Amino acid sequence: MENKVILITGGAGFIGSHVVRRFVNRYSNYKIVNLDKLTYAGNLENLKDVEDKTNYIFEKGDITDLEFINQLFEKYQFYGVIHLAAESHVDRSISNPLEFVLTNVVGTVNLLNAAKTIWKGNFENKIFYHVSTDEVYGELGDDGKFLETTPYDPNSPYSASKASSDHFVRAYHHTFKLPVKISNCSNNYGSHHFPEKLIPLMINNILQNKALPVYGKGENVRDWLFVEDHARAIDVIFHQGKVGETYNIGGNNEWKNIDLVKFLCQLMDKKLNRQEGDSEKLISYVTDRAGHDFRYAIDASKLTNNLGWEPSVTFEQGLEKTVDWYLANQDWLEHVTSGAYKNYYQNMYSNR
Ligand code: NAD
Ligand code: DAU
């Protein structure tokens, strides 16, 4: 695989920046084109360490802009696509569902069409890899895990838009034989995570001695995976996964929100030399998220058994690395929380 040009969409975001970094550093024989609109969630500061590499190119653009996307495919003649660009926050999807339809559904179909057009039916060795979420499967009760065969049952506008995009990807494979791969991953955590999501929001608020807003009773359960393990899974599936297949990716690491927040408080107290119990006093139970899915849990045994992938760090190790990164990069936090973030926070949390 020499000198192949790969398009990574959403590479300036949280997971995308880890995928770009991994591919740029590991595969000097690839040219990595990062296409990102730089919404509030996209930040080129996330990629400072690779921006000068000769196998990396940044293109600012919008996946909903059909003409731009077609021109980009024409210009670079991509060999592969790894599609991560999306609106990704469930709470924002409740406030503004249409934005999610445009980016997640229309944007994905634009990319599928551009790949189909440029590859002109010559699909040998081509790959269109769509990165998706476990939320498409809906919610679980106390038992069971999501399998690749679990029927889709999305509950939020975000998960409905991701489910729709997954269906389009599969339809392009079935109808046009486009060589697609899909993965559905559980909750990620790690460095460069925008502080609208649970873990970075709590880290930021603990640092600032601000209330820690736990939705409902804090009993909802999520399955947390270190973001670098997700990036490695994407690498493995991109290179070794079977065309037309779906792979679930998860951390085998379920936490009730309230237990996770308390665990994080204890860790931060130690790191900040605070009295044990100081940060926990900031916990504040607030109005629940509308339609809040109770539990997600992934069965990733297909990926482990077929491609040999497994998480590489425990939650304790991954969370400590994450907290250390935020403590060492408080200027990053300040940059992303100045300006528009203040209005977002006020609107999302003042009436809870
Ligand atoms: P993110 O919100 O941090 O980043 C999204 C990126 O997409 C940003 O850089 C943004 O600028 C870009 N983008 C948004 N709209 C765009 C548009 N119209 N055109 C071009 N670029 C645009 O998201 P993330 O958490 O890194 O998630 C990345 C992908 O992984 C998403 O598809 C998401 O559904 C999926 N996913 C996320 C998680 C998670 O826990 N964060 C878990 C499973 C799957
Ligand atoms: O499961 C994968 C999904 O995980 C991804 O597809 C999404 O892009 C990603 O945002 C994430 O969705 P969640 O809704 O699970 O993540 P979030 O961090 O928003 O919330 C995690 C849990 O914490 C959830 O039960 C809601 C709760 N929560 C969240 C916030 C932001 C709180 O209790 N308080 C908060 O302030």
Short mmCIF file of C-alpha atoms and ligand atoms in Angstrom, two decimals:
data_model
loop_
_atom_site.label_atom_id
_atom_site.label_comp_id
_atom_site.label_asym_id
_atom_site.label_seq_id
_atom_site.Cartn_x
_atom_site.Cartn_y
_atom_site.Cartn_z
CA MET A 1 0.00 0.00 0.00
CA GLU A 2 2.26 2.76 -1.25
CA ASN A 3 1.51 6.49 -1.43
CA LYS A 4 -2.19 6.10 -0.93
CA VAL A 5 -4.29 9.11 -0.10
CA ILE A 6 -6.74 8.63 2.73
CA LEU A 7 -9.51 11.03 3.65
CA ILE A 8 -10.27 11.34 7.36
CA THR A 9 -13.35 13.48 8.06
CA GLY A 10 -13.79 15.20 11.42
CA GLY A 11 -10.07 14.88 12.12
CA ALA A 12 -9.96 18.06 14.21
CA GLY A 13 -12.46 16.66 16.72
CA PHE A 14 -11.90 14.45 19.74
CA ILE A 15 -11.65 10.91 18.28
CA GLY A 16 -10.73 12.12 14.80
CA SER A 17 -7.60 13.88 16.08
CA HIS A 18 -6.41 10.64 17.70
CA VAL A 19 -7.06 8.73 14.47
CA VAL A 20 -5.23 11.36 12.37
CA ARG A 21 -2.25 11.35 14.77
CA ARG A 22 -2.04 7.56 14.71
CA PHE A 23 -2.22 7.28 10.92
CA VAL A 24 0.18 10.17 10.23
CA ASN A 25 2.77 8.81 12.67
CA ARG A 26 2.46 5.12 11.75
CA TYR A 27 1.97 5.21 7.99
CA SER A 28 4.50 7.43 6.25
CA ASN A 29 3.48 5.79 2.95
CA TYR A 30 -0.04 7.26 3.27
CA LYS A 31 -1.01 10.85 2.66
CA ILE A 32 -3.63 11.79 5.23
CA VAL A 33 -6.13 14.47 4.24
CA ASN A 34 -8.06 15.78 7.23
CA LEU A 35 -11.36 17.38 6.17
CA ASP A 36 -13.06 19.35 8.93
CA LYS A 37 -15.51 22.24 9.10
CA LEU A 38 -14.04 23.37 12.43
CA THR A 39 -17.34 23.67 14.24
CA TYR A 40 -17.24 24.44 17.98
CA ALA A 41 -15.99 20.84 18.44
CA GLY A 42 -13.20 21.01 15.88
CA ASN A 43 -9.90 22.48 16.96
CA LEU A 44 -6.61 22.51 15.04
CA GLU A 45 -4.79 22.88 18.37
CA ASN A 46 -5.57 19.16 18.78
CA LEU A 47 -3.16 18.38 15.93
CA LYS A 48 -0.28 20.78 16.59
CA ASP A 49 2.16 17.87 16.89
CA VAL A 50 1.48 16.57 13.36
CA GLU A 51 0.62 19.72 11.40
CA ASP A 52 4.12 20.01 9.89
CA LYS A 53 4.43 16.38 8.83
CA THR A 54 4.84 15.96 5.08
CA ASN A 55 2.18 13.22 4.88
CA TYR A 56 -0.52 15.42 6.46
CA ILE A 57 -2.83 17.92 4.75
CA PHE A 58 -5.69 19.90 6.29
CA GLU A 59 -8.72 20.91 4.21
CA LYS A 60 -11.37 23.11 5.79
CA GLY A 61 -14.81 22.28 4.46
CA ASP A 62 -18.31 21.09 5.11
CA ILE A 63 -19.49 17.56 4.30
CA THR A 64 -22.97 18.93 3.54
CA ASP A 65 -21.49 20.98 0.66
CA LEU A 66 -21.93 18.59 -2.26
CA GLU A 67 -19.94 20.59 -4.81
CA PHE A 68 -16.99 21.00 -2.45
CA ILE A 69 -17.01 17.29 -1.58
CA ASN A 70 -17.08 16.26 -5.24
CA GLN A 71 -14.18 18.59 -6.05
CA LEU A 72 -12.19 17.24 -3.09
CA PHE A 73 -12.62 13.65 -4.28
CA GLU A 74 -11.67 14.71 -7.81
CA LYS A 75 -8.54 16.51 -6.53
CA TYR A 76 -7.16 13.73 -4.31
CA GLN A 77 -8.53 10.50 -5.87
CA PHE A 78 -8.79 8.96 -2.39
CA TYR A 79 -8.02 5.30 -1.92
CA GLY A 80 -9.81 5.15 1.42
CA VAL A 81 -12.19 7.15 3.56
CA ILE A 82 -12.50 7.08 7.34
CA HIS A 83 -15.60 9.07 8.15
CA LEU A 84 -15.89 10.54 11.65
CA ALA A 85 -17.28 14.04 11.03
CA ALA A 86 -20.56 14.40 12.87
CA GLU A 87 -22.56 16.38 15.33
CA SER A 88 -21.88 14.18 18.34
CA HIS A 89 -23.55 15.52 21.51
CA VAL A 90 -26.91 14.05 22.55
CA ASP A 91 -27.98 17.16 24.54
CA ARG A 92 -27.38 19.41 21.52
CA SER A 93 -29.43 17.01 19.36
CA ILE A 94 -32.36 17.52 21.74
CA SER A 95 -32.08 21.32 21.30
CA ASN A 96 -31.46 21.26 17.53
CA PRO A 97 -32.28 17.97 15.76
CA LEU A 98 -32.14 19.36 12.20
CA GLU A 99 -28.42 20.17 12.45
CA PHE A 100 -27.89 16.46 13.16
CA VAL A 101 -29.90 15.37 10.13
CA LEU A 102 -27.91 17.69 7.87
CA THR A 103 -24.42 16.78 9.05
CA ASN A 104 -24.88 13.15 10.05
CA VAL A 105 -27.30 11.97 7.37
CA VAL A 106 -26.96 14.32 4.37
CA GLY A 107 -23.20 14.75 4.94
CA THR A 108 -22.69 10.97 5.00
CA VAL A 109 -24.74 10.44 1.83
CA ASN A 110 -22.70 13.18 0.07
CA LEU A 111 -19.49 11.30 0.91
CA LEU A 112 -20.97 7.96 -0.20
CA ASN A 113 -22.04 9.49 -3.51
CA ALA A 114 -18.67 11.13 -4.09
CA ALA A 115 -16.86 7.82 -3.42
CA LYS A 116 -19.22 5.92 -5.70
CA THR A 117 -18.76 8.49 -8.48
CA ILE A 118 -14.98 8.79 -8.29
CA TRP A 119 -14.36 5.05 -7.96
CA LYS A 120 -16.62 4.42 -10.99
CA GLY A 121 -17.38 0.83 -10.00
CA ASN A 122 -13.68 -0.01 -9.70
CA PHE A 123 -13.82 -0.86 -6.01
CA GLU A 124 -10.83 -3.16 -5.78
CA ASN A 125 -8.80 -2.34 -2.63
CA LYS A 126 -10.95 0.72 -1.92
CA ILE A 127 -12.46 1.27 1.54
CA PHE A 128 -15.24 3.48 2.85
CA TYR A 129 -15.12 3.17 6.63
CA HIS A 130 -17.98 4.71 8.60
CA VAL A 131 -17.44 5.35 12.32
CA SER A 132 -20.63 4.98 14.32
CA THR A 133 -21.94 4.56 17.84
CA ASP A 134 -23.50 1.94 20.11
CA GLU A 135 -26.41 4.33 20.71
CA VAL A 136 -28.04 3.12 17.47
CA TYR A 137 -29.05 -0.06 19.34
CA GLY A 138 -31.17 1.87 21.86
CA GLU A 139 -30.99 1.23 25.58
CA LEU A 140 -30.45 -1.90 27.68
CA GLY A 141 -32.01 -2.87 31.00
CA ASP A 142 -29.91 -4.32 33.82
CA ASP A 143 -28.67 -7.30 31.73
CA GLY A 144 -27.32 -8.13 28.29
CA LYS A 145 -24.96 -6.47 25.84
CA PHE A 146 -25.26 -5.09 22.31
CA LEU A 147 -24.18 -7.47 19.56
CA GLU A 148 -23.67 -6.59 15.89
CA THR A 149 -26.99 -8.38 15.27
CA THR A 150 -28.97 -6.37 17.86
CA PRO A 151 -31.84 -4.61 16.04
CA TYR A 152 -31.48 -0.85 15.65
CA ASP A 153 -33.73 1.08 18.07
CA PRO A 154 -32.34 4.64 18.40
CA ASN A 155 -33.95 6.94 20.95
CA SER A 156 -32.39 10.41 20.64
CA PRO A 157 -32.24 12.67 17.57
CA TYR A 158 -28.45 12.08 17.66
CA SER A 159 -28.71 8.29 17.65
CA ALA A 160 -31.55 8.40 15.09
CA SER A 161 -29.31 10.43 12.76
CA LYS A 162 -26.36 8.03 13.27
CA ALA A 163 -28.65 5.01 12.71
CA SER A 164 -29.91 6.60 9.51
CA SER A 165 -26.35 7.21 8.30
CA ASP A 166 -25.44 3.58 9.08
CA HIS A 167 -28.43 2.41 7.03
CA PHE A 168 -27.31 4.53 4.08
CA VAL A 169 -23.79 3.13 4.28
CA ARG A 170 -25.17 -0.41 4.29
CA ALA A 171 -27.57 0.42 1.45
CA TYR A 172 -24.68 1.70 -0.72
CA HIS A 173 -22.92 -1.60 -0.13
CA HIS A 174 -25.99 -3.69 -0.92
CA THR A 175 -27.15 -1.67 -3.92
CA PHE A 176 -23.94 -0.37 -5.49
CA LYS A 177 -21.39 -2.81 -3.97
CA LEU A 178 -19.49 0.11 -2.41
CA PRO A 179 -16.79 -1.49 -0.22
CA VAL A 180 -17.89 -0.31 3.21
CA LYS A 181 -16.99 -1.13 6.79
CA ILE A 182 -18.85 0.11 9.88
CA SER A 183 -17.94 0.13 13.55
CA ASN A 184 -20.20 0.94 16.50
CA CYS A 185 -18.31 2.06 19.58
CA SER A 186 -19.19 2.77 23.19
CA ASN A 187 -18.42 5.97 25.16
CA ASN A 188 -14.86 7.24 24.66
CA TYR A 189 -12.77 9.26 27.10
CA GLY A 190 -9.25 10.69 26.92
CA SER A 191 -7.32 13.83 26.00
CA HIS A 192 -8.73 16.58 23.73
CA HIS A 193 -12.34 15.71 24.69
CA PHE A 194 -14.61 18.76 24.46
CA PRO A 195 -15.93 19.68 27.95
CA GLU A 196 -19.61 19.31 27.02
CA LYS A 197 -19.33 15.53 27.58
CA LEU A 198 -19.49 13.98 31.05
CA ILE A 199 -15.84 13.29 31.92
CA PRO A 200 -14.16 16.47 30.60
CA LEU A 201 -17.06 18.61 31.86
CA MET A 202 -16.63 17.19 35.35
CA ILE A 203 -12.83 17.63 35.22
CA ASN A 204 -13.25 21.28 34.18
CA ASN A 205 -15.86 21.96 36.86
CA ILE A 206 -13.82 20.27 39.61
CA LEU A 207 -10.83 22.39 38.63
CA GLN A 208 -12.99 25.50 38.94
CA ASN A 209 -14.84 24.39 42.08
CA LYS A 210 -18.11 24.57 40.15
CA ALA A 211 -21.21 22.39 40.73
CA LEU A 212 -21.02 18.90 39.16
CA PRO A 213 -24.37 18.41 37.37
CA VAL A 214 -25.40 14.74 37.56
CA TYR A 215 -28.52 14.03 35.51
CA GLY A 216 -31.42 12.34 37.35
CA LYS A 217 -30.22 10.01 40.09
CA GLY A 218 -26.91 9.27 38.35
CA GLU A 219 -27.88 5.63 37.89
CA ASN A 220 -27.48 5.47 34.10
CA VAL A 221 -24.71 3.18 32.95
CA ARG A 222 -22.13 3.70 30.19
CA ASP A 223 -19.31 1.43 28.91
CA TRP A 224 -16.14 3.56 28.76
CA LEU A 225 -13.24 3.05 26.33
CA PHE A 226 -9.92 4.95 26.23
CA VAL A 227 -9.87 6.95 23.00
CA GLU A 228 -6.44 5.67 21.90
CA ASP A 229 -7.81 2.12 22.07
CA HIS A 230 -10.66 3.22 19.80
CA ALA A 231 -8.17 4.75 17.34
CA ARG A 232 -6.25 1.45 17.36
CA ALA A 233 -9.46 -0.50 16.72
CA ILE A 234 -10.23 1.77 13.76
CA ASP A 235 -6.73 1.10 12.41
CA VAL A 236 -7.20 -2.67 12.77
CA ILE A 237 -10.65 -2.67 11.14
CA PHE A 238 -9.55 -0.34 8.33
CA HIS A 239 -6.67 -2.67 7.44
CA GLN A 240 -7.97 -6.11 8.36
CA GLY A 241 -11.75 -5.88 8.71
CA LYS A 242 -13.97 -7.58 6.15
CA VAL A 243 -15.76 -5.44 3.60
CA GLY A 244 -19.51 -5.26 4.25
CA GLU A 245 -19.08 -6.12 7.94
CA THR A 246 -19.95 -4.30 11.15
CA TYR A 247 -17.75 -4.47 14.27
CA ASN A 248 -18.74 -3.47 17.79
CA ILE A 249 -16.03 -1.78 19.86
CA GLY A 250 -16.27 -1.44 23.64
CA GLY A 251 -14.28 -1.17 26.83
CA ASN A 252 -15.92 -4.00 28.81
CA ASN A 253 -15.97 -1.31 31.46
CA GLU A 254 -19.40 -0.36 32.76
CA TRP A 255 -19.85 2.46 35.25
CA LYS A 256 -22.91 4.05 36.82
CA ASN A 257 -22.54 7.80 36.23
CA ILE A 258 -22.59 8.64 39.94
CA ASP A 259 -19.90 6.05 40.75
CA LEU A 260 -17.74 7.36 37.93
CA VAL A 261 -18.12 10.98 39.07
CA LYS A 262 -17.23 10.04 42.66
CA PHE A 263 -14.19 8.06 41.46
CA LEU A 264 -13.07 11.05 39.39
CA CYS A 265 -13.57 13.36 42.38
CA GLN A 266 -11.28 11.16 44.52
CA LEU A 267 -8.61 11.10 41.81
CA MET A 268 -8.78 14.87 41.32
CA ASP A 269 -8.61 15.51 45.09
CA LYS A 270 -5.32 13.58 45.14
CA LYS A 271 -3.92 15.30 42.05
CA LEU A 272 -4.89 18.77 43.30
CA ASN A 273 -3.79 18.10 46.91
CA ARG A 274 -7.30 18.77 48.13
CA GLN A 275 -8.84 17.24 51.23
CA GLU A 276 -10.43 13.85 50.55
CA GLY A 277 -14.15 14.45 49.88
CA ASP A 278 -13.76 18.11 48.84
CA SER A 279 -14.71 17.60 45.17
CA GLU A 280 -17.59 15.23 45.98
CA LYS A 281 -19.26 18.07 47.88
CA LEU A 282 -19.72 19.77 44.48
CA ILE A 283 -22.04 17.03 43.17
CA SER A 284 -25.47 18.42 42.33
CA TYR A 285 -28.35 16.24 41.07
CA VAL A 286 -30.14 18.07 38.25
CA THR A 287 -33.14 17.48 35.98
CA ASP A 288 -32.66 14.38 33.86
CA ARG A 289 -31.91 14.41 30.13
CA ALA A 290 -35.13 13.96 28.08
CA GLY A 291 -35.43 10.34 26.92
CA HIS A 292 -32.21 9.44 28.76
CA ASP A 293 -31.06 5.94 27.70
CA PHE A 294 -30.58 3.83 30.83
CA ARG A 295 -27.68 1.58 29.94
CA TYR A 296 -25.24 0.81 27.11
CA ALA A 297 -22.87 -2.17 27.07
CA ILE A 298 -20.94 -3.59 24.14
CA ASP A 299 -20.08 -7.18 23.32
CA ALA A 300 -16.85 -6.70 21.32
CA SER A 301 -16.05 -10.43 21.02
CA LYS A 302 -16.36 -10.41 17.20
CA LEU A 303 -13.56 -7.83 16.97
CA THR A 304 -11.46 -9.66 19.56
CA ASN A 305 -11.97 -13.14 18.11
CA ASN A 306 -11.65 -12.22 14.43
CA LEU A 307 -9.08 -9.41 14.48
CA GLY A 308 -7.36 -9.79 17.85
CA TRP A 309 -8.17 -6.32 19.21
CA GLU A 310 -8.56 -5.74 22.95
CA PRO A 311 -8.50 -2.64 25.16
CA SER A 312 -4.92 -1.97 26.27
CA VAL A 313 -5.43 0.07 29.43
CA THR A 314 -7.62 -0.33 32.52
CA PHE A 315 -10.07 2.45 33.33
CA GLU A 316 -7.93 3.46 36.31
CA GLN A 317 -4.86 3.88 34.06
CA GLY A 318 -6.79 5.61 31.27
CA LEU A 319 -8.56 8.02 33.60
CA GLU A 320 -5.32 8.97 35.34
CA LYS A 321 -3.66 9.66 31.96
CA THR A 322 -6.69 11.74 31.00
CA VAL A 323 -6.72 13.80 34.20
CA ASP A 324 -2.95 14.34 33.91
CA TRP A 325 -3.41 15.60 30.35
CA TYR A 326 -6.10 18.11 31.39
CA LEU A 327 -3.99 19.32 34.31
CA ALA A 328 -0.99 19.81 32.01
CA ASN A 329 -3.10 21.48 29.30
CA GLN A 330 -5.23 23.97 31.15
CA ASP A 331 -4.60 26.54 28.42
CA TRP A 332 -6.37 24.16 25.98
CA LEU A 333 -9.33 24.03 28.37
CA GLU A 334 -9.36 27.80 28.69
CA HIS A 335 -9.31 28.27 24.90
CA VAL A 336 -12.23 25.92 24.26
CA THR A 337 -14.33 27.20 27.16
CA SER A 338 -14.00 30.90 26.42
CA GLY A 339 -16.55 32.52 24.09
CA ALA A 340 -19.39 30.34 22.77
CA TYR A 341 -18.99 27.68 25.46
CA LYS A 342 -20.19 30.13 28.12
CA ASN A 343 -23.55 30.65 26.33
CA TYR A 344 -23.86 26.92 25.70
CA TYR A 345 -23.30 26.15 29.40
CA GLN A 346 -25.73 28.83 30.53
CA ASN A 347 -28.49 27.58 28.19
CA MET A 348 -27.95 23.88 28.91
CA TYR A 349 -27.54 24.01 32.69
CA SER A 350 -29.24 27.13 34.12
CA ASN A 351 -32.77 25.68 33.94
CA ARG A 352 -31.97 22.15 35.02
P1 NAD B 1 -16.53 15.60 18.01
O1 NAD B 1 -17.82 16.35 18.16
O2 NAD B 1 -15.46 15.79 19.02
O3 NAD B 1 -15.87 15.96 16.60
C1 NAD B 1 -16.62 16.05 15.42
C2 NAD B 1 -15.75 16.72 14.36
O4 NAD B 1 -16.52 16.78 13.15
C3 NAD B 1 -15.34 18.14 14.71
O5 NAD B 1 -13.98 18.34 14.42
C4 NAD B 1 -16.22 19.01 13.80
O6 NAD B 1 -15.62 20.24 13.45
C5 NAD B 1 -16.39 18.08 12.60
N1 NAD B 1 -17.62 18.39 11.85
C6 NAD B 1 -18.87 18.58 12.36
N2 NAD B 1 -19.72 18.87 11.36
C7 NAD B 1 -19.01 18.87 10.22
C8 NAD B 1 -19.34 19.10 8.84
N3 NAD B 1 -20.60 19.41 8.49
N4 NAD B 1 -18.37 18.99 7.92
C9 NAD B 1 -17.08 18.68 8.29
N5 NAD B 1 -16.72 18.48 9.56
C10 NAD B 1 -17.66 18.57 10.52
O7 NAD B 1 -16.95 14.09 17.86
P2 NAD B 1 -16.22 12.77 18.42
O8 NAD B 1 -16.68 12.54 19.79
O9 NAD B 1 -14.80 12.85 18.10
O10 NAD B 1 -16.92 11.68 17.48
C11 NAD B 1 -16.38 11.36 16.20
C12 NAD B 1 -17.25 10.29 15.56
O11 NAD B 1 -17.27 9.13 16.39
C13 NAD B 1 -18.70 10.70 15.39
O12 NAD B 1 -19.15 10.18 14.16
C14 NAD B 1 -19.42 10.04 16.56
O13 NAD B 1 -20.76 9.76 16.22
C15 NAD B 1 -18.60 8.78 16.72
N6 NAD B 1 -18.57 8.21 18.08
C16 NAD B 1 -18.24 8.99 19.16
C17 NAD B 1 -18.14 8.41 20.43
C18 NAD B 1 -17.75 9.22 21.64
O14 NAD B 1 -17.79 8.69 22.76
N7 NAD B 1 -17.34 10.46 21.51
C19 NAD B 1 -18.39 7.05 20.59
C20 NAD B 1 -18.75 6.28 19.46
C21 NAD B 1 -18.81 6.88 18.21
O1 DAU B 2 -22.18 5.64 23.52
C1 DAU B 2 -21.44 6.37 22.58
C2 DAU B 2 -21.84 7.83 22.67
O2 DAU B 2 -21.31 8.32 23.89
C3 DAU B 2 -21.33 8.65 21.49
O3 DAU B 2 -21.95 8.20 20.31
C4 DAU B 2 -21.67 10.14 21.70
O4 DAU B 2 -21.13 10.91 20.64
C5 DAU B 2 -21.07 10.58 23.01
O5 DAU B 2 -21.42 11.92 23.26
C6 DAU B 2 -21.55 9.68 24.16
O6 DAU B 2 -22.95 9.90 24.45
P1 DAU B 2 -23.50 9.98 25.96
O7 DAU B 2 -24.77 10.74 25.93
O8 DAU B 2 -23.49 8.67 26.62
O9 DAU B 2 -22.29 10.86 26.61
P2 DAU B 2 -22.30 12.11 27.60
O10 DAU B 2 -20.88 12.34 27.98
O11 DAU B 2 -23.08 13.26 27.08
O12 DAU B 2 -23.06 11.55 28.87
C7 DAU B 2 -22.61 10.39 29.55
C8 DAU B 2 -23.59 10.10 30.67
O13 DAU B 2 -23.49 11.14 31.66
C9 DAU B 2 -25.04 10.10 30.24
O14 DAU B 2 -25.75 9.12 30.97
C10 DAU B 2 -25.55 11.50 30.61
C11 DAU B 2 -24.73 11.83 31.84
N1 DAU B 2 -24.41 13.28 32.05
C12 DAU B 2 -23.84 13.95 31.00
C13 DAU B 2 -23.51 15.28 31.14
C14 DAU B 2 -22.91 16.05 29.98
C15 DAU B 2 -24.60 13.87 33.28
O15 DAU B 2 -25.09 13.23 34.23
N2 DAU B 2 -24.26 15.19 33.40
C16 DAU B 2 -23.74 15.93 32.40
O16 DAU B 2 -23.49 17.15 32.59
#
